[in-house]
Tab-separated table of C-alpha atoms in Angstrom:
chain	number	residue	atom	x	y	z
A	1	UNK	CA	-31.712	-7.423	21.582
A	2	UNK	CA	-33.874	-7.276	18.482
A	3	UNK	CA	-32.150	-5.637	15.564
A	4	UNK	CA	-34.115	-3.486	13.162
A	5	UNK	CA	-33.218	-3.013	9.509
A	6	UNK	CA	-31.643	0.321	10.471
A	7	UNK	CA	-29.326	-1.442	12.933
A	8	UNK	CA	-28.139	-3.770	10.182
A	9	UNK	CA	-27.548	-0.839	7.842
A	10	UNK	CA	-25.482	0.996	10.457
A	11	UNK	CA	-23.478	-2.156	11.203
A	12	UNK	CA	-22.851	-2.619	7.485
A	13	UNK	CA	-21.641	0.958	7.104
A	14	UNK	CA	-19.285	0.554	10.071
A	15	UNK	CA	-17.858	-2.669	8.645
A	16	UNK	CA	-17.477	-1.003	5.256
A	17	UNK	CA	-15.533	1.835	6.900
A	18	UNK	CA	-13.169	-0.695	8.452
A	19	UNK	CA	-12.757	-2.363	5.065
A	20	UNK	CA	-11.979	0.968	3.421
A	21	UNK	CA	-9.412	1.678	6.132
A	22	UNK	CA	-7.769	-1.653	5.377
A	23	UNK	CA	-7.670	-0.924	1.655
A	24	UNK	CA	-6.252	2.535	2.244
A	25	UNK	CA	-3.607	1.053	4.522
A	26	UNK	CA	-2.543	-1.379	1.820
A	27	UNK	CA	-2.760	0.895	-1.245
A	28	UNK	CA	-1.952	4.415	-0.095
A	29	UNK	CA	1.377	5.690	-1.407
A	30	UNK	CA	2.343	7.430	1.797
A	31	UNK	CA	4.839	6.565	4.551
A	32	UNK	CA	3.815	3.716	6.834
A	33	UNK	CA	3.482	6.181	9.723
A	34	UNK	CA	0.849	8.165	7.783
A	35	UNK	CA	-1.077	4.997	7.017
A	36	UNK	CA	-0.933	3.879	10.661
A	37	UNK	CA	-2.216	7.291	11.773
A	38	UNK	CA	-5.064	7.091	9.283
A	39	UNK	CA	-6.005	3.584	10.411
A	40	UNK	CA	-5.919	4.682	14.079
A	41	UNK	CA	-8.275	7.526	13.153
A	42	UNK	CA	-10.733	5.258	11.322
A	43	UNK	CA	-10.700	2.447	13.884
A	44	UNK	CA	-11.047	4.910	16.765
A	45	UNK	CA	-13.937	6.650	15.004
A	46	UNK	CA	-15.757	3.395	14.299
A	47	UNK	CA	-15.273	2.199	17.878
A	48	UNK	CA	-16.421	5.531	19.318
A	49	UNK	CA	-19.530	5.582	17.144
A	50	UNK	CA	-20.348	1.955	17.948
A	51	UNK	CA	-19.691	2.205	21.691
A	52	UNK	CA	-21.515	5.504	22.066
A	53	UNK	CA	-24.549	4.280	20.170
A	54	UNK	CA	-24.759	0.629	21.138
A	55	UNK	CA	-23.843	0.570	24.815
A	56	UNK	CA	-23.194	4.180	25.756
A	57	UNK	CA	-19.978	5.562	27.173
A	58	UNK	CA	-21.809	7.786	29.626
A	59	UNK	CA	-24.460	5.758	31.411
A	60	UNK	CA	-26.485	3.632	29.030
A	61	UNK	CA	-27.038	4.016	25.287
A	62	UNK	CA	-30.139	6.169	25.861
A	63	UNK	CA	-28.257	8.847	27.802
A	64	UNK	CA	-28.331	12.037	25.685
A	65	UNK	CA	-24.832	12.976	26.910
A	66	UNK	CA	-23.464	10.301	24.549
A	67	UNK	CA	-24.437	12.550	21.643
A	68	UNK	CA	-21.514	14.830	22.529
A	69	UNK	CA	-19.203	12.181	21.107
A	70	UNK	CA	-20.700	12.797	17.671
A	71	UNK	CA	-19.088	16.243	17.807
A	72	UNK	CA	-15.701	14.554	18.282
A	73	UNK	CA	-16.339	12.490	15.169
A	74	UNK	CA	-17.532	15.532	13.247
A	75	UNK	CA	-14.310	17.355	14.106
A	76	UNK	CA	-12.382	14.356	12.768
A	77	UNK	CA	-14.181	14.493	9.438
A	78	UNK	CA	-14.173	18.280	9.028
A	79	UNK	CA	-10.550	18.630	10.137
A	80	UNK	CA	-9.400	15.975	7.701
A	81	UNK	CA	-11.323	17.365	4.748
A	82	UNK	CA	-10.462	21.011	5.484
A	83	UNK	CA	-6.765	20.164	5.869
A	84	UNK	CA	-6.844	17.937	2.769
A	85	UNK	CA	-5.655	15.052	4.938
A	86	UNK	CA	-2.137	16.481	5.181
A	87	UNK	CA	-0.057	15.009	8.015
A	88	UNK	CA	0.053	18.372	9.808
A	89	UNK	CA	-3.716	18.882	9.574
A	90	UNK	CA	-4.440	15.325	10.677
A	91	UNK	CA	-2.041	15.646	13.617
A	92	UNK	CA	-3.780	18.819	14.764
A	93	UNK	CA	-7.221	17.312	14.178
A	94	UNK	CA	-6.451	14.258	16.289
A	95	UNK	CA	-4.982	16.412	19.054
A	96	UNK	CA	-8.204	18.439	19.116
A	97	UNK	CA	-10.211	15.206	19.181
A	98	UNK	CA	-8.181	13.993	22.189
A	99	UNK	CA	-8.779	17.282	24.022
A	100	UNK	CA	-12.502	17.098	23.263
A	101	UNK	CA	-12.640	13.486	24.442
A	102	UNK	CA	-11.089	14.445	27.768
A	103	UNK	CA	-13.353	17.507	28.068
A	104	UNK	CA	-16.492	15.409	27.552
A	105	UNK	CA	-15.343	12.743	29.998
A	106	UNK	CA	-14.357	15.364	32.573
A	107	UNK	CA	-17.708	17.098	32.182
A	108	UNK	CA	-19.506	13.801	32.656
A	109	UNK	CA	-17.617	13.191	35.887
A	110	UNK	CA	-17.997	16.747	37.202
A	111	UNK	CA	-21.705	17.013	36.356
A	112	UNK	CA	-22.648	13.441	37.260
A	113	UNK	CA	-23.797	12.447	33.778
A	114	UNK	CA	-24.465	8.725	33.764
A	115	UNK	CA	-24.080	8.380	37.517
A	116	UNK	CA	-26.978	5.914	37.537
A	117	UNK	CA	-24.787	3.321	35.786
A	118	UNK	CA	-23.509	0.430	37.884
A	119	UNK	CA	-19.837	0.952	37.066
A	120	UNK	CA	-19.862	4.759	37.200
A	121	UNK	CA	-17.387	6.566	37.262
A	122	UNK	CA	-14.927	3.892	36.115
A	123	UNK	CA	-16.669	3.287	32.803
A	124	UNK	CA	-16.407	6.978	31.904
A	125	UNK	CA	-12.785	7.184	33.036
A	126	UNK	CA	-11.767	4.040	31.118
A	127	UNK	CA	-13.505	5.132	27.916
A	128	UNK	CA	-12.061	8.643	28.119
A	129	UNK	CA	-8.516	7.396	28.634
A	130	UNK	CA	-8.801	4.698	25.947
A	131	UNK	CA	-10.138	6.978	23.231
A	132	UNK	CA	-7.841	9.877	24.131
A	133	UNK	CA	-4.907	7.468	23.776
A	134	UNK	CA	-6.156	6.295	20.369
A	135	UNK	CA	-6.371	9.904	19.162
A	136	UNK	CA	-2.944	10.727	20.596
A	137	UNK	CA	-1.425	7.619	19.010
A	138	UNK	CA	-2.828	8.658	15.648
A	139	UNK	CA	-1.449	12.182	16.124
A	140	UNK	CA	1.945	10.688	16.952
A	141	UNK	CA	1.934	8.668	13.736
A	142	UNK	CA	0.974	11.722	11.685
A	143	UNK	CA	3.786	13.677	13.366
A	144	UNK	CA	6.204	10.947	12.338
A	145	UNK	CA	4.805	11.141	8.789
A	146	UNK	CA	5.599	14.864	8.714
A	147	UNK	CA	9.252	14.072	9.317
A	148	UNK	CA	9.392	11.363	6.644
């Protein structure tokens, strides 16, 4: 694969996001459960963006159905900002993200999106389960932070 300058910029931004997540984890004056929820959110978002854009979760990277995952990420950003990153708002945001993840994966299976891929439908099922679990784990941590 030949990387363009844009690919390097995107990779740099993704690595910077991971670095920021690490700094927030270390410096944030919140309960450890809140910090773990936040890190799950950032790592899951970076992985979803990377996997959807680089290799594609539905079929290959050129499949337009992969663009639906950007809506999941948008919900994560808007939900966090709108709720001022409170544990309750983040819990609800991550639950919505998990539901959306399952809805997109289910739609891909029902409508045959990406069925030309060699490992279809297992690639869609595995990605849907993995990311839904990341979002649910983050929601669990934020729920624990509410109690702290």
